[in-house]
Amino acid sequence: RAKTSMQSFKMCDQCQREYDDPLNRRFHAQPNACPVCGPHLFVVDRFGKVVVDDKKRFEGSDSNLSSLDFVAIELKAGKIVAIKGLGGFHLAVDAKNQEAVQRLRRLKKREHKPFALMAKSVDVASKLVFISSEERQILESYHRPITLFLRRNFDKNNSFADCPIAPNNPFFGIMLPYTPLHYLLLEKSPKILVMTSGNRSGEPLSIDNQDALDAFSHIADYFVFHNRDIYFRADDSIVQVQNKIPRFFRRSRGYAPLPVILPDFPNFTDNNISILGCGAALKNTVCLTRGKMAFLSQHIGDIENERVFQFYKDSISHLKKIFNIEPTVIAHDLHPDYLSTKFALSIKEELENNKKQDKKFDNKDIILLPVQHHHAHAVSCMAENQITGNVIAITLDGTGLGSDGKIWGGEVLICNEKEFKRGAHLKYIPMPGGDAAAKEPWRMAISYLFEAFGKDLFNLKIPFLKEILDDKSNRNIDFILQMINKNINCPLTSSCGRLFDAVASICSIRHKITFESQAAIELQAKCEQIKDCEKYDFAINQFKDNDKDKDENQDEDEELFIIDLTPLIKNIVEDIEKGTPIESISSKFHQTVIDSFVCAVEKISCETGIKQVVLSGGVFNNIWILTGMIHALEKKGFRVYSHSKVPSGDGGISLGQVVIAKMGIINQKSKH
């Protein structure tokens, strides 16, 4: 108890007797407490003034209202309440009060990103969403993740179809109560609440009372505080059942840092090597290994500012402390500008300069190993599925620095735990404005249209062009074309994520995003079904020696296939001009993406004889792409592996990094 967050609460005589009595069921229950000696709730307004204090009420205050009685009344009145939970704060409102939800969205500056919900029970949740037996099992599990469910009456006119909880999204994310506070609150308050993260925009969850008051007093009308410290922050986990298997969008509270057991590697007997995987820049997690166990951290998030970076460093220190692991090998991404990469390099630099500010690394020979982003994706899937040896890996995501210096993201790799080579990839397309293109899908739309039609794109009879030309937000098509022609700030990309962005914009679904993957999510929402639907044209071309797209790291005698979806873009434009429904276009697009990569895998398999295929990368969060790809590959006789223990997105990168690094060390030792 003295080493927990209960250390500041001295037990009263009665609680102490219970704690010391072997015959009492509270014997050595570390958080043993009562209203006299334990933590208590109190409510403050946005100015920090105490409105209700349960401690004083228990001691004989005249107030008849408890903190939760008061909060329940205010929630029913449409107020926004910040609630201190298990791993941080939530901002809560009555989910059925559209005005309150809109106000929360406006004040939090969260224009479109879905809000999570907390329902009192499965019965309450089932009135909003369809719940299968597999989904119910996950929802009710002791892990209590946010689970994504298909909404009822998504396209019909009812309160939740119009409610701004999840705009243009067919899924609601719902969780059940997971602390006593939640249970007590939902007995009194509305039976379903919006429960969204309490934090400054782009920063980690607030876990301290004063920090929460400073961070969002301009949002919350009241704050439910208690006087027990949150030891370490943890976001809610997010899970979706896909193909009858629960899959992580975010692995955090309830699951982290439970270990993933690594496979048995051939000729590997040294279990004394401990490795730190530094993860990626977005949706970051870190990973530490001890023997065959890989401990992944909770979700850290996008490392884009100093507060998140400090949380990142604290998370590494926390993992090392609780598992008593001191890594001697550090694996990091190839990208030099990721803060996770800079962290790894800074440790080595400190040692080389003999500064040794971090005493934990004294007298240790730290080995740094860079790992290519998509290779790490592939191996993370191999590791959690306990497979070794050669595989064909389809890795589809938004961005990752390739070994040729270009931006990858639509890759078919031939790889194992030690090494990889590219077997195929999407044709390189200019990305006008670099990172700006990821936030403004219309830029990628112009790039793909220019690739398909040249300057004739101005003659196309599609709404997209009029919307962009009429817009007054500096959307200058001529300027973008000049950037492409002169190769000014136009890195080449094979990203599948940017392809989704381009098609969403060409279809006039989304020209600018307010959260990551928004355009792709809304394009997916338009998809009706893909099995047995029509498909668009595509081409797969082999490299020749003079091909401009050739990977500099590819051997001259190796064959590399380019997946060219320019015909698909032309077909989509034809469909739009003919007035084909967007739902049909989205369905055919999804099916064509699946068919093109399956075709590439078949060609590679014919040359290599490999029949094992792994699927990884954030694009596989798309339920149509994941289930369609699995079905199509299995139909062709391939053994297909996908993620279920770690996220397929960048939250699983650190696992792949540690496995590749481990094999790299094995290779180094075997050479000696």
XYZ file of C-alpha atoms in Angstrom:
672
model
C 0.000 0.000 0.000
C 2.835 2.354 0.834
C 4.051 2.068 -2.770
C 0.678 2.813 -4.372
C -1.404 5.942 -4.893
C -3.185 5.023 -1.606
C -0.095 5.863 0.437
C -1.418 9.273 1.515
C -4.616 7.791 2.992
C -4.012 6.635 6.553
C -6.515 3.929 7.452
C -8.889 4.541 10.338
C -8.889 2.028 13.191
C -11.697 -0.078 11.695
C -10.092 -0.270 8.238
C -6.716 -1.051 9.777
C -8.220 -3.968 11.706
C -9.765 -5.333 8.491
C -6.453 -4.932 6.680
C -4.540 -6.818 9.404
C -7.068 -9.631 10.005
C -6.395 -12.809 7.947
C -10.005 -13.871 8.493
C -11.383 -10.675 6.951
C -12.028 -10.518 3.207
C -10.325 -7.108 3.141
C -7.108 -8.585 4.543
C -4.250 -6.910 2.647
C -6.625 -5.267 0.165
C -4.270 -2.458 -0.771
C -6.941 0.211 -1.466
C -8.957 -0.636 1.676
C -10.733 2.528 2.833
C -14.068 3.949 3.963
C -15.774 7.368 3.830
C -13.872 8.356 6.956
C -10.327 7.647 5.815
C -10.457 7.102 2.057
C -10.647 9.249 -1.082
C -13.714 11.384 -1.607
C -15.444 13.211 -4.435
C -16.012 16.919 -4.701
C -17.354 19.144 -7.468
C -15.947 22.517 -8.493
C -17.163 25.015 -11.068
C -15.006 26.285 -13.929
C -13.482 28.911 -11.634
C -12.306 26.291 -9.145
C -14.935 27.102 -6.501
C -16.110 24.023 -4.565
C -19.829 23.457 -5.154
C -20.336 20.090 -3.424
C -17.912 18.250 -1.123
C -18.824 14.670 -0.157
C -16.353 14.685 2.724
C -18.047 17.632 4.406
C -21.462 16.174 3.627
C -20.488 12.914 5.335
C -19.238 14.846 8.327
C -22.649 16.475 8.792
C -23.012 19.238 6.198
C -26.540 20.545 5.590
C -26.316 19.640 1.875
C -28.699 16.892 0.810
C -27.061 16.445 -2.576
C -24.034 14.236 -3.111
C -21.497 15.096 -5.785
C -23.026 12.561 -8.159
C -26.585 13.753 -7.436
C -25.524 17.271 -8.362
C -23.652 16.178 -11.493
C -26.545 14.020 -12.701
C -28.890 17.017 -12.495
C -26.454 19.212 -14.418
C -25.897 16.584 -17.120
C -29.655 16.285 -17.619
C -29.726 20.074 -17.958
C -27.252 19.919 -20.849
C -24.094 20.947 -18.995
C -20.581 19.706 -19.815
C -18.883 17.925 -16.920
C -15.224 16.896 -16.613
C -14.904 13.607 -14.725
C -11.704 12.280 -13.185
C -11.479 8.594 -14.002
C -9.003 5.741 -13.846
C -6.368 6.849 -16.364
C -7.307 10.473 -16.910
C -10.216 12.842 -17.373
C -13.293 12.522 -19.577
C -15.536 15.320 -20.777
C -19.148 14.159 -20.480
C -22.508 15.340 -21.790
C -25.936 13.786 -22.275
C -25.571 11.943 -25.600
C -29.226 12.540 -26.533
C -28.965 16.295 -26.040
C -27.876 17.424 -29.497
C -27.390 21.021 -28.414
C -25.046 19.934 -25.608
C -23.085 17.629 -27.933
C -22.751 20.419 -30.503
C -21.571 22.808 -27.797
C -18.947 20.310 -26.625
C -17.805 19.807 -30.215
C -17.551 23.549 -30.758
C -15.708 24.329 -27.510
C -13.333 21.386 -27.891
C -12.690 22.432 -31.503
C -13.401 18.892 -32.593
C -15.322 19.581 -35.776
C -15.988 16.066 -37.055
C -14.040 13.402 -35.163
C -16.411 10.890 -33.510
C -17.109 11.022 -29.789
C -17.035 7.863 -27.668
C -20.121 6.890 -25.670
C -20.563 5.205 -22.305
C -23.812 3.249 -21.927
C -25.251 2.042 -18.639
C -25.783 -1.465 -20.007
C -25.766 -3.632 -23.115
C -29.536 -3.255 -23.302
C -29.185 0.526 -23.492
C -26.455 0.265 -26.119
C -28.430 -2.207 -28.225
C -31.085 0.444 -28.870
C -28.475 2.432 -30.791
C -26.351 -0.224 -32.492
C -26.357 -3.809 -33.698
C -24.475 -6.067 -31.256
C -23.377 -9.569 -32.237
C -22.482 -12.254 -29.712
C -18.752 -11.698 -30.395
C -19.138 -7.954 -29.933
C -21.128 -8.365 -26.734
C -18.381 -10.571 -25.303
C -15.795 -7.848 -25.945
C -18.035 -5.041 -24.691
C -18.716 -6.854 -21.404
C -15.154 -8.123 -20.883
C -13.256 -6.851 -17.863
C -10.985 -4.904 -20.252
C -13.942 -2.606 -21.021
C -12.636 -1.157 -24.328
C -14.494 1.260 -26.555
C -16.054 -1.105 -29.088
C -17.135 0.014 -32.552
C -20.630 -1.061 -33.593
C -22.683 -0.544 -36.726
C -25.334 2.077 -36.038
C -29.025 1.331 -36.363
C -30.871 3.351 -39.010
C -27.698 5.121 -40.115
C -29.368 6.642 -43.174
C -32.794 7.293 -41.646
C -34.122 10.397 -39.987
C -33.932 9.833 -36.254
C -32.266 11.557 -33.339
C -29.056 9.574 -33.487
C -28.738 9.627 -37.280
C -28.764 13.424 -37.079
C -26.871 13.633 -33.795
C -23.324 14.990 -34.182
C -21.768 12.179 -32.141
C -20.215 10.556 -35.215
C -20.891 12.664 -38.327
C -20.891 10.743 -41.623
C -19.755 7.624 -39.819
C -21.712 4.353 -39.772
C -20.181 3.298 -36.444
C -20.635 4.337 -32.831
C -17.844 3.691 -30.326
C -19.426 2.496 -27.062
C -18.012 1.323 -23.734
C -19.617 0.162 -20.513
C -18.813 1.539 -17.032
C -15.459 0.338 -15.725
C -15.092 2.106 -12.376
C -17.452 2.323 -9.377
C -17.747 6.055 -10.080
C -19.113 5.323 -13.573
C -21.657 2.822 -12.247
C -22.912 5.205 -9.577
C -23.094 8.126 -12.017
C -25.055 6.217 -14.668
C -27.596 5.129 -12.043
C -28.521 8.784 -11.600
C -27.598 10.529 -14.860
C -28.782 9.999 -18.456
C -28.229 6.342 -19.357
C -25.852 7.084 -22.190
C -23.183 9.772 -22.060
C -20.616 11.166 -24.434
C -17.270 10.372 -22.788
C -14.479 12.003 -24.742
C -10.879 12.540 -23.696
C -10.167 15.423 -21.361
C -7.051 17.114 -22.663
C -5.721 20.125 -24.499
C -5.837 19.645 -28.259
C -2.890 17.500 -29.380
C -1.699 16.885 -25.818
C -1.874 13.880 -23.454
C -4.800 13.240 -21.115
C -4.896 15.443 -18.050
C -4.467 13.430 -14.855
C -3.994 16.210 -12.284
C -6.857 18.250 -10.849
C -5.239 21.641 -11.344
C -3.935 20.751 -14.800
C -7.442 19.711 -15.849
C -8.863 22.986 -14.547
C -6.194 24.923 -16.449
C -6.613 22.835 -19.615
C -10.362 22.914 -20.185
C -12.130 25.255 -17.772
C -13.259 27.067 -20.930
C -15.083 23.855 -21.958
C -16.449 22.201 -18.807
C -19.122 23.794 -16.646
C -18.221 21.569 -13.685
C -15.415 19.242 -12.644
C -15.834 16.020 -10.671
C -12.595 15.717 -8.732
C -11.355 13.260 -6.170
C -8.282 13.444 -3.985
C -6.567 10.216 -5.081
C -3.732 10.737 -7.554
C -3.748 9.029 -10.937
C -0.386 7.314 -11.037
C -0.033 7.068 -14.811
C -2.298 8.150 -17.671
C -3.942 5.649 -20.017
C -6.408 6.301 -22.831
C -9.366 4.014 -23.437
C -8.658 1.114 -25.785
C -10.596 0.918 -29.069
C -11.620 -2.420 -30.598
C -13.729 -3.524 -33.549
C -14.844 -7.054 -34.340
C -13.894 -7.686 -37.975
C -14.341 -11.056 -39.641
C -15.509 -12.305 -36.190
C -12.134 -11.424 -34.653
C -11.610 -8.491 -32.218
C -9.013 -6.104 -33.642
C -7.378 -3.108 -32.014
C -7.554 0.406 -33.306
C -5.897 1.466 -30.069
C -4.380 -0.831 -27.446
C -4.224 0.907 -24.097
C -6.226 0.770 -20.841
C -7.164 -2.789 -19.915
C -4.600 -4.416 -22.226
C -1.268 -2.596 -21.956
C 1.323 -3.518 -20.869
C 0.296 -7.182 -21.102
C 3.028 -8.959 -23.099
C 2.914 -10.389 -26.589
C 4.761 -13.716 -26.605
C 7.359 -13.799 -29.360
C 7.880 -16.834 -31.596
C 10.860 -19.163 -31.287
C 13.570 -17.847 -33.568
C 15.918 -20.384 -35.190
C 19.419 -20.468 -33.667
C 18.479 -17.935 -31.008
C 19.349 -18.855 -27.451
C 20.469 -15.558 -25.894
C 17.490 -14.319 -23.896
C 19.583 -11.749 -22.046
C 19.229 -9.218 -24.844
C 16.693 -6.554 -23.929
C 15.460 -4.301 -26.713
C 13.569 -1.027 -26.806
C 11.398 -0.330 -29.837
C 10.870 3.417 -30.106
C 7.805 3.221 -32.339
C 6.647 5.682 -34.982
C 5.609 9.335 -34.860
C 1.841 8.838 -35.029
C -0.281 6.645 -32.741
C 2.949 5.849 -30.946
C 3.567 2.992 -28.568
C 6.929 1.761 -27.315
C 7.973 -1.819 -26.658
C 10.441 -3.458 -24.282
C 11.503 -7.094 -24.452
C 12.677 -9.606 -21.874
C 13.307 -13.062 -23.259
C 10.272 -14.087 -25.302
C 8.019 -11.426 -23.805
C 7.398 -8.115 -25.586
C 5.768 -5.475 -23.373
C 3.953 -2.783 -25.347
C 3.125 0.490 -23.662
C -0.285 2.084 -23.556
C -1.248 4.376 -26.449
C 0.984 7.456 -26.346
C -0.373 9.223 -29.426
C 1.041 11.571 -32.028
C 4.429 12.883 -30.905
C 4.111 16.389 -32.267
C 4.859 18.650 -29.307
C 6.932 18.807 -26.154
C 4.194 17.650 -23.758
C 3.529 14.481 -25.731
C 7.263 13.941 -26.132
C 7.685 14.194 -22.365
C 4.849 11.675 -21.916
C 6.696 9.450 -24.410
C 9.915 9.599 -22.382
C 8.025 9.093 -19.121
C 6.334 6.011 -20.585
C 9.690 4.473 -21.451
C 10.998 5.159 -17.940
C 7.794 3.731 -16.451
C 8.047 0.494 -18.450
C 11.711 0.054 -17.560
C 10.915 0.586 -13.886
C 7.921 -1.719 -13.500
C 9.564 -4.586 -15.434
C 13.124 -3.899 -14.262
C 14.429 -3.928 -17.838
C 17.464 -2.001 -19.049
C 17.637 -2.219 -22.847
C 20.987 -2.725 -24.520
C 19.571 -2.449 -28.041
C 17.386 0.382 -29.320
C 15.411 0.070 -32.555
C 13.995 3.145 -34.259
C 12.336 4.251 -37.486
C 14.356 5.273 -40.540
C 12.789 8.734 -40.585
C 15.343 11.172 -39.116
C 12.756 13.807 -38.166
C 10.553 11.598 -35.986
C 10.966 12.622 -32.349
C 11.073 8.909 -31.512
C 14.116 8.592 -33.791
C 15.715 11.672 -32.297
C 15.210 10.193 -28.831
C 17.096 7.031 -29.835
C 19.911 9.019 -31.433
C 20.178 11.305 -28.409
C 20.917 8.343 -26.133
C 23.749 7.195 -28.366
C 25.046 10.739 -28.665
C 25.126 11.132 -24.894
C 27.182 7.966 -24.554
C 29.558 8.899 -27.325
C 30.102 12.327 -25.746
C 30.480 10.671 -22.347
C 27.787 12.908 -20.860
C 25.834 10.022 -19.362
C 23.074 12.187 -17.980
C 20.840 9.130 -17.695
C 22.592 6.989 -15.098
C 20.631 3.930 -16.157
C 22.715 3.713 -19.295
C 26.103 4.010 -17.541
C 28.783 1.587 -18.724
C 26.465 -0.041 -21.246
C 27.223 -0.492 -24.896
C 24.000 0.657 -26.518
C 23.406 -0.617 -30.031
C 21.145 1.431 -32.309
C 19.382 -0.240 -35.222
C 17.243 1.647 -37.766
C 14.216 -0.283 -39.041
C 12.201 0.478 -42.165
C 8.616 1.418 -41.317
C 6.762 -1.119 -43.475
C 9.134 -3.942 -42.653
C 8.264 -3.275 -38.994
C 4.549 -3.387 -39.876
C 4.962 -6.774 -41.559
C 7.046 -8.324 -38.794
C 4.685 -7.097 -36.067
C 1.988 -9.192 -37.735
C 4.363 -12.152 -38.050
C 5.367 -11.886 -34.390
C 1.856 -11.823 -32.942
C 0.869 -14.776 -35.156
C 3.933 -16.783 -34.070
C 5.241 -17.289 -37.617
C 8.814 -17.178 -38.848
C 10.475 -17.503 -42.224
C 9.607 -15.920 -45.559
C 6.247 -14.264 -46.170
C 4.631 -11.937 -48.647
C 3.490 -8.846 -46.755
C 0.850 -6.403 -47.937
C 1.497 -3.218 -45.952
C -0.917 -0.384 -46.670
C -0.894 2.908 -44.786
C -0.553 6.662 -45.098
C 3.148 7.283 -44.842
C 6.498 5.738 -44.029
C 9.994 6.600 -45.212
C 11.215 4.080 -47.740
C 14.753 2.829 -48.227
C 14.877 4.821 -51.486
C 14.076 8.079 -49.676
C 10.531 8.260 -51.048
C 7.250 8.066 -49.119
C 5.946 4.495 -49.132
C 2.519 3.223 -48.170
C 1.176 0.834 -50.809
C 3.683 -2.010 -50.540
C 3.983 -5.714 -51.176
C 7.149 -6.928 -49.464
C 8.984 -10.228 -49.640
C 10.390 -10.492 -46.162
C 11.242 -12.381 -43.015
C 12.227 -11.245 -39.519
C 15.701 -10.245 -40.703
C 15.372 -8.566 -44.078
C 12.997 -7.488 -46.820
C 12.810 -6.482 -50.428
C 9.994 -4.899 -52.359
C 7.990 -7.167 -54.572
C 5.452 -4.597 -55.722
C 4.117 -1.162 -54.877
C 1.617 1.424 -56.016
C 2.913 3.674 -58.764
C 4.647 6.762 -57.386
C 2.526 9.917 -57.508
C 3.644 13.472 -56.559
C 2.340 14.651 -53.200
C 1.897 18.445 -53.667
C 2.907 20.306 -50.545
C 4.212 17.244 -48.718
C 2.432 16.915 -45.360
C -0.141 19.510 -46.480
C -1.471 16.957 -48.976
C -2.377 14.619 -46.114
C -4.589 17.320 -44.585
C -6.047 18.556 -47.880
C -7.114 15.570 -50.009
C -7.968 17.834 -52.974
C -4.219 18.195 -53.592
C -3.834 14.437 -54.102
C -6.974 14.478 -56.254
C -5.338 17.012 -58.576
C -2.139 14.949 -58.642
C -3.975 11.759 -59.628
C -6.169 13.550 -62.182
C -3.121 15.210 -63.744
C -1.384 11.837 -63.926
C -4.451 10.367 -65.675
C -5.541 13.231 -67.944
C -2.736 15.786 -68.103
C -4.022 19.324 -68.652
C -7.220 17.877 -70.092
C -8.354 17.558 -66.481
C -9.830 21.052 -66.844
C -12.272 19.682 -69.412
C -13.710 17.050 -67.077
C -17.400 17.391 -66.263
C -17.244 16.536 -62.583
C -18.446 18.561 -59.562
C -15.003 18.306 -57.958
C -13.472 20.851 -60.367
C -16.208 23.429 -59.860
C -16.013 23.046 -56.073
C -12.259 23.594 -56.060
C -12.290 26.435 -58.606
C -15.148 28.217 -56.813
C -13.548 27.870 -53.400
C -11.944 31.006 -51.982
C -9.544 29.199 -49.627
C -6.456 29.487 -51.835
C -7.185 26.209 -53.630
C -5.240 27.163 -56.755
C -5.110 24.284 -59.232
C -2.636 26.048 -61.539
C -0.268 26.561 -58.619
C -0.468 22.857 -57.710
C 0.258 21.876 -61.322
C 3.284 24.187 -61.355
C 4.549 22.522 -58.179
C 4.182 19.109 -59.830
C 5.782 20.139 -63.137
C 8.724 21.875 -61.459
C 9.026 19.233 -58.708
C 8.802 21.845 -55.962
C 7.875 20.385 -52.550
C 6.302 17.378 -54.259
C 7.793 14.218 -52.728
C 6.867 11.045 -54.564
C 4.591 8.663 -52.707
C 3.230 5.160 -53.181
C 0.818 5.678 -50.269
C -2.471 3.798 -50.303
C -3.810 6.245 -47.730
C -3.229 9.148 -50.124
C -4.996 7.163 -52.871
C -8.076 6.916 -50.635
C -7.843 10.664 -49.973
C -7.674 11.427 -53.698
C -10.692 9.290 -54.569
C -12.733 10.738 -51.667
C -12.029 14.234 -52.970
C -12.646 13.385 -56.643
C -16.039 12.025 -55.535
C -16.696 15.309 -53.669
C -16.931 13.496 -50.326
C -14.188 15.374 -48.496
C -11.688 18.010 -49.729
C -10.158 18.920 -46.363
C -9.888 16.825 -43.214
C -10.071 17.776 -39.544
C -8.740 14.459 -38.204
C -6.521 11.683 -39.529
C -8.106 9.318 -42.097
C -11.370 11.294 -42.174
C -11.643 11.227 -45.983
C -10.935 7.483 -46.119
C -13.455 6.775 -43.343
C -16.180 8.715 -45.148
C -15.356 6.995 -48.441
C -15.620 3.642 -46.637
C -18.994 4.709 -45.209
C -20.310 5.076 -48.761
C -19.358 1.499 -49.625
C -22.403 -0.771 -49.800
C -20.884 -4.177 -50.494
C -17.927 -5.466 -52.481
C -18.533 -9.189 -52.938
C -19.451 -9.894 -56.564
C -19.627 -6.174 -57.379
C -18.196 -4.654 -60.546
C -14.624 -3.419 -60.552
C -12.462 -0.858 -62.301
C -9.421 -1.317 -64.516
C -5.832 -1.417 -63.300
C -2.449 -2.410 -64.676
C 0.524 -4.231 -63.187
C 3.814 -3.582 -64.947
C 7.246 -5.112 -64.415
C 10.324 -2.986 -64.066
C 12.712 -2.511 -66.894
C 16.207 -1.159 -66.349
C 15.236 2.319 -67.471
C 12.085 2.554 -65.380
C 12.109 5.890 -63.554
C 10.405 4.373 -60.497
C 13.091 1.794 -59.843
C 14.058 1.447 -56.210
C 17.748 2.260 -55.884
C 18.103 -0.558 -53.348
C 16.600 -3.144 -55.692
C 19.073 -5.491 -57.356
C 19.215 -5.343 -61.137
C 18.184 -8.982 -61.526
C 15.189 -8.664 -59.193
C 11.731 -8.110 -60.631
C 9.526 -5.451 -59.149
C 5.897 -4.947 -60.071
C 4.249 -1.535 -60.264
C 0.524 -1.387 -59.521
C -0.828 1.365 -61.763
C -4.295 2.586 -60.773
C -4.421 5.387 -63.341
C -7.075 3.405 -65.282
C -9.153 3.277 -62.087
C -9.074 7.086 -61.817
C -10.261 7.381 -65.422
C -13.066 4.889 -64.781
C -14.186 6.768 -61.664
C -14.355 10.046 -63.599
C -16.410 8.329 -66.317
C -18.809 7.018 -63.679
C -19.176 10.455 -62.063
C -19.872 12.042 -65.438
C -22.533 9.375 -66.101
C -24.193 10.084 -62.762
C -23.322 6.737 -61.164
C -24.201 6.771 -57.422
C -21.244 7.413 -55.120
C -22.132 4.243 -53.199
C -21.508 2.178 -56.321
C -18.269 4.031 -57.100
C -16.966 3.456 -53.559
C -17.835 -0.249 -53.723
C -16.080 -0.718 -57.064
C -13.073 1.264 -55.845
C -12.671 -0.911 -52.754
C -12.975 -4.081 -54.817
C -10.380 -2.846 -57.326
C -7.854 -2.027 -54.593
C -8.279 -5.562 -53.260
C -8.016 -7.191 -56.704
C -4.913 -5.212 -57.690
C -2.927 -6.222 -54.614
C -4.119 -9.833 -54.747
C -2.990 -9.951 -58.393
C 0.440 -8.608 -57.393
C 0.707 -11.224 -54.629
C -0.115 -13.986 -57.120
C 2.645 -12.847 -59.465
C 5.177 -12.683 -56.630
C 4.099 -16.069 -55.292
C 4.580 -17.644 -58.733
C 8.196 -16.461 -58.700
C 9.015 -17.195 -55.044
C 6.751 -20.106 -54.125
C 5.717 -18.288 -50.934
C 2.130 -18.999 -49.857
C 2.073 -17.174 -46.501
C 0.678 -13.631 -46.632
C 0.565 -11.098 -43.782
C -1.596 -7.960 -43.765
C -0.566 -4.852 -41.849
C -0.861 -1.070 -41.896
C -3.546 1.431 -40.979
C -5.552 0.913 -44.188
C -6.537 -2.505 -42.804
C -8.656 -0.713 -40.206
C -11.037 -0.469 -43.163
C -13.394 -3.400 -42.650
C -14.086 -3.779 -46.387
C -10.408 -3.895 -47.320
C -9.474 -6.300 -44.513
C -12.294 -8.802 -44.947
C -12.244 -8.538 -48.737
C -8.480 -9.079 -48.914
C -8.606 -12.086 -46.583
C -11.455 -13.662 -48.555
C -9.815 -13.078 -51.953
C -6.395 -14.385 -50.881
C -7.776 -17.468 -49.161
C -9.837 -18.192 -52.250
C -6.544 -18.244 -54.185
C -5.046 -20.774 -51.768
C -2.942 -18.441 -49.599
C -2.581 -18.730 -45.819
C -3.449 -15.256 -44.559
C -2.406 -13.702 -41.244
C -3.744 -10.444 -39.814
C -3.642 -8.525 -36.541
C -5.632 -9.265 -33.400
C -3.178 -8.641 -30.536
C -1.737 -5.266 -31.547
C -3.082 -2.550 -33.864
C -2.510 -2.950 -37.582
C -1.701 0.763 -37.676
C 1.342 2.498 -36.238
C 0.440 1.373 -32.712
C 1.975 -2.000 -33.607
C 5.183 -0.676 -35.184
C 7.275 -0.945 -31.999
C 6.626 -4.702 -31.798
C 7.993 -5.218 -35.295
C 10.992 -3.042 -34.490
C 12.104 -5.131 -31.508
C 11.802 -8.422 -33.418
C 13.808 -7.126 -36.391
C 16.407 -5.711 -34.021
C 16.633 -9.029 -32.175
C 17.282 -10.846 -35.440
C 19.797 -8.187 -36.405
C 21.755 -8.847 -33.223
C 21.604 -12.586 -33.892
C 23.087 -12.009 -37.331
C 25.858 -9.858 -35.921
C 26.748 -12.499 -33.328
C 26.670 -15.320 -35.875
C 29.117 -13.400 -38.098
C 31.527 -13.146 -35.199
